[in-house]
Tab-separated table of C-alpha atoms in Angstrom:
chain	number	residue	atom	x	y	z
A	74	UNK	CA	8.669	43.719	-56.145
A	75	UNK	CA	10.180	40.947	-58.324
A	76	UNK	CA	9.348	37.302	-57.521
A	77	UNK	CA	12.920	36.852	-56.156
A	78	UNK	CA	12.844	39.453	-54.068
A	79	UNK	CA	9.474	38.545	-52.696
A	80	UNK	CA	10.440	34.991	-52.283
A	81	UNK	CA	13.744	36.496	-50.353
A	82	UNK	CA	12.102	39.159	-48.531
A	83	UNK	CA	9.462	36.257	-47.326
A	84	UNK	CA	12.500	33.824	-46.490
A	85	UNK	CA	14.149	36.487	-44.245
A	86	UNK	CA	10.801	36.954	-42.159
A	87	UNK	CA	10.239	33.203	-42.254
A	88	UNK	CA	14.172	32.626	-41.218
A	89	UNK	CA	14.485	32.424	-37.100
A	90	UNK	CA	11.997	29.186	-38.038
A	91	UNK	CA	14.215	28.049	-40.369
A	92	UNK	CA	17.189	28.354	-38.016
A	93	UNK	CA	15.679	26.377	-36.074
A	94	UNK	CA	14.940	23.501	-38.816
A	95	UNK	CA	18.670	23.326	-39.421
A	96	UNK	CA	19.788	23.342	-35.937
A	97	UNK	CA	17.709	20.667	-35.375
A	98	UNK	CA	18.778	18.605	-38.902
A	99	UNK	CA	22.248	19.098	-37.854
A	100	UNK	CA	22.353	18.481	-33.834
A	101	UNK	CA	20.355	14.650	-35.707
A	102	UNK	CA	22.466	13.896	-38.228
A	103	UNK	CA	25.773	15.857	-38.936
A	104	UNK	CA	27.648	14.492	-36.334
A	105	UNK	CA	27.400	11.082	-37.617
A	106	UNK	CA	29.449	12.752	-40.722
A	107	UNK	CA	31.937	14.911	-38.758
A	108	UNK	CA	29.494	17.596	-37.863
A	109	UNK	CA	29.711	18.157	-41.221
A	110	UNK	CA	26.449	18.075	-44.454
A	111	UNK	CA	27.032	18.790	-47.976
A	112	UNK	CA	25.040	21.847	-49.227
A	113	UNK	CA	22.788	19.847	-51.803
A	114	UNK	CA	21.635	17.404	-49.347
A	115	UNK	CA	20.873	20.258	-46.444
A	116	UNK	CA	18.830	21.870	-48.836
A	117	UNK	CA	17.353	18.096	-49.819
A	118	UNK	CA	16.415	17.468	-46.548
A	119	UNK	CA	15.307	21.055	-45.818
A	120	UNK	CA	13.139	20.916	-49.191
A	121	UNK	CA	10.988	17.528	-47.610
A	122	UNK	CA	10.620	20.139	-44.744
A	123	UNK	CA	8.772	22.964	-46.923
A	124	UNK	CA	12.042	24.598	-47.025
A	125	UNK	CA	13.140	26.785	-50.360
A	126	UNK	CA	16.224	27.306	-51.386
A	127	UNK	CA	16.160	31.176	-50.499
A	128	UNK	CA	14.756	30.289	-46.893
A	129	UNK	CA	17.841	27.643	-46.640
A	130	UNK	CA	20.122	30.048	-47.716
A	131	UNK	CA	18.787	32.878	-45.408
A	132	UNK	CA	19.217	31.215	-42.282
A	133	UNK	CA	22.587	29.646	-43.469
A	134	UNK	CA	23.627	33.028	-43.725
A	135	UNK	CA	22.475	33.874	-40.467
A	136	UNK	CA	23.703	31.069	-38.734
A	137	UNK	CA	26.968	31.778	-39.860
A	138	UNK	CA	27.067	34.816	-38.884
A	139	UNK	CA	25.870	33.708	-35.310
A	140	UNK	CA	28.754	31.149	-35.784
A	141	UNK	CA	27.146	28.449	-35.513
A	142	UNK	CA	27.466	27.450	-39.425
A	143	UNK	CA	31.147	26.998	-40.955
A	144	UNK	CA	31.887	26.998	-44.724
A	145	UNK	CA	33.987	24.162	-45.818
A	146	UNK	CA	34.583	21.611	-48.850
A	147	UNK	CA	33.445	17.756	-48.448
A	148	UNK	CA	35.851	16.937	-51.394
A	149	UNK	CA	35.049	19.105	-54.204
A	150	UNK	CA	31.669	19.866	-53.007
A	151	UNK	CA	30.427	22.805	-50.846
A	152	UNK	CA	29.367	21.866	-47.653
A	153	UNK	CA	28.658	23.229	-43.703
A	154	UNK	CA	30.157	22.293	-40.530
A	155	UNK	CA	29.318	22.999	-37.022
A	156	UNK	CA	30.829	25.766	-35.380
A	157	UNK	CA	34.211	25.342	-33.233
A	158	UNK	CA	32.843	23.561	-29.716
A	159	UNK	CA	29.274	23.028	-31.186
A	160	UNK	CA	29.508	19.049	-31.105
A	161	UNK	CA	30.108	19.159	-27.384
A	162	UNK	CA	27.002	21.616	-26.882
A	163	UNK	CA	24.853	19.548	-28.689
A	164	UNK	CA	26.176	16.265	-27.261
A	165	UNK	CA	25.346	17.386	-23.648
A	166	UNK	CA	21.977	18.525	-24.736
A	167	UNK	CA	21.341	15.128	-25.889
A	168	UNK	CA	20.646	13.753	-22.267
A	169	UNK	CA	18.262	17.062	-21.288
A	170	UNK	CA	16.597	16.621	-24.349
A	171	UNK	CA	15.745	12.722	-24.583
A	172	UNK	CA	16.154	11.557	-21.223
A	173	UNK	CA	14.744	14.854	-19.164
A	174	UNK	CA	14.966	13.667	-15.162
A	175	UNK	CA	12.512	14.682	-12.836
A	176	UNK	CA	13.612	15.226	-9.230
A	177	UNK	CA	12.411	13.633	-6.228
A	178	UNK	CA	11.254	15.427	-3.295
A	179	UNK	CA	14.036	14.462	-1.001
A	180	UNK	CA	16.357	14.988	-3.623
A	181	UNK	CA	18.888	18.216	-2.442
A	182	UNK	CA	18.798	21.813	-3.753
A	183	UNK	CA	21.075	23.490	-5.526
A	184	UNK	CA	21.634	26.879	-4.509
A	185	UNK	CA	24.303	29.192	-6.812
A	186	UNK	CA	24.742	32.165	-5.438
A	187	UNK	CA	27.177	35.181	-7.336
A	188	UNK	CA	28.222	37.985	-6.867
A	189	UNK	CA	30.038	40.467	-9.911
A	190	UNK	CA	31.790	43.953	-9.308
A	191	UNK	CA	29.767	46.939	-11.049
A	192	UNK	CA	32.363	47.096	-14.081
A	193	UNK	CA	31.480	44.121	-15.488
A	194	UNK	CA	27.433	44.203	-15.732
A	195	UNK	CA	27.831	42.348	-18.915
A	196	UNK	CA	29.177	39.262	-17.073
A	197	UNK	CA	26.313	39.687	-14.667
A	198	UNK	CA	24.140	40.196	-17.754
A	199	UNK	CA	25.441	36.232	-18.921
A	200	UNK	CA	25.202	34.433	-15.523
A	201	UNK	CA	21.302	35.328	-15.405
A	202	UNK	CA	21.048	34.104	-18.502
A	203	UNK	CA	23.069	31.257	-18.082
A	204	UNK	CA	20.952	30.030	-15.257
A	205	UNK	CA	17.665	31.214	-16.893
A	206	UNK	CA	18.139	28.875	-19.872
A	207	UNK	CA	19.382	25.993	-17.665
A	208	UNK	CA	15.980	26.641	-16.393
A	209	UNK	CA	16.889	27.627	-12.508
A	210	UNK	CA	14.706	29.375	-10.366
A	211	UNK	CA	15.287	33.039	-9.125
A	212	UNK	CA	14.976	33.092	-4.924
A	213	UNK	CA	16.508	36.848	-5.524
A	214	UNK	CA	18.624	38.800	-8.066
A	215	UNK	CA	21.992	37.002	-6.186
A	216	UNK	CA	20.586	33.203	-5.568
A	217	UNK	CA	19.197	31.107	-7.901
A	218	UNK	CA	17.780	27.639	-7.301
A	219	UNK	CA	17.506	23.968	-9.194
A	220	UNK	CA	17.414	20.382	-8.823
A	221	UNK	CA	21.620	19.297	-7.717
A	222	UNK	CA	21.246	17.218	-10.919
A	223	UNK	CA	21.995	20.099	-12.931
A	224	UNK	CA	25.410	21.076	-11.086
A	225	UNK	CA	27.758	19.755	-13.883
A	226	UNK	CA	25.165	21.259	-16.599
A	227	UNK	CA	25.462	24.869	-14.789
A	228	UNK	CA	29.477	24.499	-14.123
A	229	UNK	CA	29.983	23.538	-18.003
A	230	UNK	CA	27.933	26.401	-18.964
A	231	UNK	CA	29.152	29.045	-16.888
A	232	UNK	CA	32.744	28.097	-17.355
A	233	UNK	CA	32.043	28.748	-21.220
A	234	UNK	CA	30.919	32.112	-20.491
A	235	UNK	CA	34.191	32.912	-18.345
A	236	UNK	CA	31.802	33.641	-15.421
A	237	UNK	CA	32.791	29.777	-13.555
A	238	UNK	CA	35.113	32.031	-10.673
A	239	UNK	CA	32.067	34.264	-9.761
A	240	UNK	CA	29.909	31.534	-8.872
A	241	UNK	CA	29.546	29.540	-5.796
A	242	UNK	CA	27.374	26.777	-5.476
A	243	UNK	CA	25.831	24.856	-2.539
A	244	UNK	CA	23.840	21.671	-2.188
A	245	UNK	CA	20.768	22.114	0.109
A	246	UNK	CA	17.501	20.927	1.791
A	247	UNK	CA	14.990	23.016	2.412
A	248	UNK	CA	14.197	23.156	6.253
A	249	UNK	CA	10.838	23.667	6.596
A	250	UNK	CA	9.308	24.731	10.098
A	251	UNK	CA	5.680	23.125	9.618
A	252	UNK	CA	3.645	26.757	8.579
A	253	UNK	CA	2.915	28.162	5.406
A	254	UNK	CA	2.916	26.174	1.978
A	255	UNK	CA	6.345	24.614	2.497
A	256	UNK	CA	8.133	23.818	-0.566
A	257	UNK	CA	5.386	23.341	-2.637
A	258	UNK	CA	4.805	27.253	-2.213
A	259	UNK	CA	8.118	28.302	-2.945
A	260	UNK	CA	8.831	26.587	-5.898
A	261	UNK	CA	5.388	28.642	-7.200
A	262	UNK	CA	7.038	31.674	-6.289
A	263	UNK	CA	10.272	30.915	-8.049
A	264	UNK	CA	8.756	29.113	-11.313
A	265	UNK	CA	6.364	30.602	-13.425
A	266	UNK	CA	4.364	27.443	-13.266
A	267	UNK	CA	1.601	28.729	-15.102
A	268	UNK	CA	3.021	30.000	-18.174
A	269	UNK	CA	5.210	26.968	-18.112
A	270	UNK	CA	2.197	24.478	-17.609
A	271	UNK	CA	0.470	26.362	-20.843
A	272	UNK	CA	3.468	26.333	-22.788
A	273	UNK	CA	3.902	22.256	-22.342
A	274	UNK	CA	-0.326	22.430	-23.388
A	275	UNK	CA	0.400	24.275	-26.445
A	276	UNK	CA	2.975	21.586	-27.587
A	277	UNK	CA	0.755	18.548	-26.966
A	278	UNK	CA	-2.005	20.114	-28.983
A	279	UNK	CA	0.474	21.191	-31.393
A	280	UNK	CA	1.315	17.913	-31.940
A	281	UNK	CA	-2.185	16.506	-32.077
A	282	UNK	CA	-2.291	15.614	-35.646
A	283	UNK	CA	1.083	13.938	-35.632
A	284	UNK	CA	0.267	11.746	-32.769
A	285	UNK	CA	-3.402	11.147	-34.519
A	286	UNK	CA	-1.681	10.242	-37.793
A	287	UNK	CA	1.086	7.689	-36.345
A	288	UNK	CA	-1.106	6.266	-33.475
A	289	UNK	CA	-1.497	2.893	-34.060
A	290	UNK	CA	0.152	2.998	-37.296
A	291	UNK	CA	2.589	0.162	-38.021
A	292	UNK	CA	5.984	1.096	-38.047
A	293	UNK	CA	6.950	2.980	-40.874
A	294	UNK	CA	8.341	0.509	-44.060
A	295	UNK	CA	8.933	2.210	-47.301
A	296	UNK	CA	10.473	4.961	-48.363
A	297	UNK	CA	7.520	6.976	-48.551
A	298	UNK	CA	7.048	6.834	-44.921
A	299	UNK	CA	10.839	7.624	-44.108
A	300	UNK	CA	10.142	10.496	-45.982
A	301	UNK	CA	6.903	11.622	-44.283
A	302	UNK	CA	8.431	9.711	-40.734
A	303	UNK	CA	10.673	12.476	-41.258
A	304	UNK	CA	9.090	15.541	-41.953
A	305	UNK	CA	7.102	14.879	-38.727
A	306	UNK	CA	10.031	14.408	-36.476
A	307	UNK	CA	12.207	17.259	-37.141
A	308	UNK	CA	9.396	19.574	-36.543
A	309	UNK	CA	8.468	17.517	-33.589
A	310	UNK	CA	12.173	17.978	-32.031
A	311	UNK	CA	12.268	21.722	-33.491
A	312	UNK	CA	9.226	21.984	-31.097
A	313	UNK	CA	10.266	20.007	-28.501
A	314	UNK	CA	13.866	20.686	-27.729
A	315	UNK	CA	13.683	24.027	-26.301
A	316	UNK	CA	10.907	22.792	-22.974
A	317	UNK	CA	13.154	20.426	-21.140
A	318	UNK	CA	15.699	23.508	-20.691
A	319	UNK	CA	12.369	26.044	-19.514
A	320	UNK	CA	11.490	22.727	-17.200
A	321	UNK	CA	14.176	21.630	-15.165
A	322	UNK	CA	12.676	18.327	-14.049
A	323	UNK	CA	11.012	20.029	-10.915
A	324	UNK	CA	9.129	16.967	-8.628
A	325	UNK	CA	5.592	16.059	-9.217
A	326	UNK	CA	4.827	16.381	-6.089
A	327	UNK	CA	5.644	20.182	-5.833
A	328	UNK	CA	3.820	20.619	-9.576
A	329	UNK	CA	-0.099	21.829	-9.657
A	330	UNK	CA	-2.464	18.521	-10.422
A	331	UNK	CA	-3.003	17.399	-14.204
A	332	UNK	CA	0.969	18.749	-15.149
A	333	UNK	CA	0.972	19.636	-18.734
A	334	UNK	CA	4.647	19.015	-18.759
A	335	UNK	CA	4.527	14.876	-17.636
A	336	UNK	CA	1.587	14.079	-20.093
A	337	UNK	CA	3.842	15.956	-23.043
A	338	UNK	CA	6.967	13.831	-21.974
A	339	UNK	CA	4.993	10.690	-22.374
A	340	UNK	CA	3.718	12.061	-25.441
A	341	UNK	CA	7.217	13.130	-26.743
A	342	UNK	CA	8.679	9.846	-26.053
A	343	UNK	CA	6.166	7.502	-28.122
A	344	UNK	CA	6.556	9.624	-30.847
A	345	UNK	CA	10.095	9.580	-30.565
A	346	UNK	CA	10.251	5.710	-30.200
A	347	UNK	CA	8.183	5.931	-33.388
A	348	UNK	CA	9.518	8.028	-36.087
A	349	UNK	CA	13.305	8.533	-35.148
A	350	UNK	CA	14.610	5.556	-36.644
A	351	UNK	CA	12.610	6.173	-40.006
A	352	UNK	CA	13.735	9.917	-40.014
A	353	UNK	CA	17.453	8.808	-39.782
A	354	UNK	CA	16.941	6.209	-42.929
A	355	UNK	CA	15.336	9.090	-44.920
A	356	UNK	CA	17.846	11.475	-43.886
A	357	UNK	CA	20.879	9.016	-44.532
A	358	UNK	CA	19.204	7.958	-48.072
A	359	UNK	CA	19.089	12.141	-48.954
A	360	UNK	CA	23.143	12.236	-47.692
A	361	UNK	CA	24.502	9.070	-49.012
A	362	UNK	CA	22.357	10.080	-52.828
C-alpha cells in the first residue's frame, strides 16, 4: 500500500473521532462567523489537534454527507458552513451542555406517553430515540420518564422528527404508599445507573492529566499556552458533551453515594472556567491569520 493510501485508509478508521473534533470546533467557534470556517483555518485548528489533512478531509466528507457540513465560498476562498437548522441545535445544546440542572426531589415528573399505528414503525423507531438521547427513562415500551425541566427540550426535538402529534405529555408526582424503595428504587429500575456512574468515572480519569497539568497553573498568557489551552479543551468538550444528554440531571438524593456524575461536573466546570477563554484567542488568532 502506498503512503497515501495508508495515511487515507488510517484517516477513514480514525474518522468518527475526527467528526467529533470538528463538531465540537464548529458548535465553539463558527457561529461567531456565521456558522461558517474557511477550509485552511479548519484544517489549522484541526492540525494543533493531531489532525492531518487526510483525517480532516475524511470526516469533512462524511459530515457532509450526514449533512451536517455545507460547501460554500468565504469570498474567494473555500470554506464550510453548518448545515440548514444546525445553529439552533447547537444553540439549545449550549444550556445542557454548560449549565446541566439537576432536579430536586419535589420537583414534578414528566411522563410522555405515545402511541404510533403499526405502519409507521419507523416513526416509533425515532420517538425512542428521541427520548433515549434526551436521556429519559423507560417505565415501559409506551411511557417514558424525566425531570419536567426537559419538556421544551423533548417538544423541540420531537417536533423536528414530525413525531410532536403522537406524543402526549403529563407533569407528575410520584405517589408513594410508604413500602418498597420508593422513588429511589424506581429511578434504578429505569436508569442504568451503573453503567452511567462508570461512564462519568471514565471521563474524570480521562481527564486526569489535563486537570494535573492546569491545576494551579496561572491563567494561561502567551500564545503558546492559547495554543496548548486549546488543544486541551476541545478534546475536553469532545469528551464531555455527549454525558449531560446520557444524564438528565436526575436528584442526588435518588443517585447511589459517591456519584461519579457530580464530582465530573465540578471537574468539568473548573476546567472550563480555565481554558475556554484561551482556546477562543488561539482559535480566533488561527481564523483571523
Amino acid at each position: 500500500m502506498s503512503t497515501v493510501a495508508a495515511a487515507e485508509s488510517k484517516a477513514a478508521a480514525a474518522s468518527p473521532r475526527h467528526q467529533q473534533l470538528i463538531v465540537t470546533v464548529f458548535g465553539l467557534y463558527a457561529r461567531e462567523h456565521g456558522g461558517v470556517l474557511p477550509v485552511a483555518g479548519l484544517v489549522r485548528l484541526l492540525g494543533d489537534l493531531g489532525v492531518e489533512g487526510a483525517g480532516v478531509r475524511s470526516a469533512v466528507s462524511r459530515l457532509k454527507k450526514r449533512g451536517v457540513l455545507e460547501s460554500v465560498k468565504l469570498g474567494h476562498a473555500a470554506a464550510y458552513r453548518l448545515g440548514p437548522g444546525l445553529e439552533e441545535v447547537f444553540s439549545e445544546g449550549d444550556e445542557r451542555i454548560f449549565s446541566p440542572r439537576r432536579a430536586r426531589p419535589e420537583d414534578p415528573w414528566l411522563l410522555a406517553a405515545f402511541s404510533v399505528p403499526e405502519s409507521q414503525r419507523a416513526l416509533r423507531h425515532q420517538i425512542r430515540a428521541a427520548f433515549t438521547r434526551l436521556g429519559f427513562g423507560a417505565v415501559s415500551p409506551g411511557l417514558w420518564i424525566a425531570p419536567a425541566s426537559l419538556e421544551r427540550e423533548a417538544r423541540r426535538r420531537l417536533a423536528r422528527a414530525g413525531a410532536a402529534g403522537y406524543v402526549e405529555f403529563f407533569r407528575a408526582e410520584y405517589a408513594d404508599d410508604g413500602e418498597g424503595s420508593g422513588m429511589r428504587g424506581r429511578v434504578a429500575e429505569w436508569w442504568d445507573l451503573e453503567a452511567l456512574d462508570a461512564t462519568y468515572a471514565e471521563f474524570v480519569e480521562g481527564q486526569r492529566e489535563v486537570r494535573e497539568r492546569w491545576e494551579g497553573a496561572p491563567a494561561p498568557s502567551s500564545a503558546e499556552d492559547d495554543a496548548a489551552a486549546f488543544t486541551d479543551y476541545v478534546s475536553l468538550l469532545t469528551h464531555w458533551r455527549r454525558l449531560p444528554y446520557l444524564d438528565p440531571g436526575l436528584p442526588a438524593e435518588y443517585l447511589p453515594g459517591n456519584w461519579q456524575g457530580l464530582v465530573a461536573q465540578r471537574l468539568f466546570a473548573e476546567l472550563h472556567a480555565k481554558l475556554a477563554g484561551p482556546a477562543r484567542r488561539h482559535a480566533e488568532r488561527v481564523l483571523g491569520a
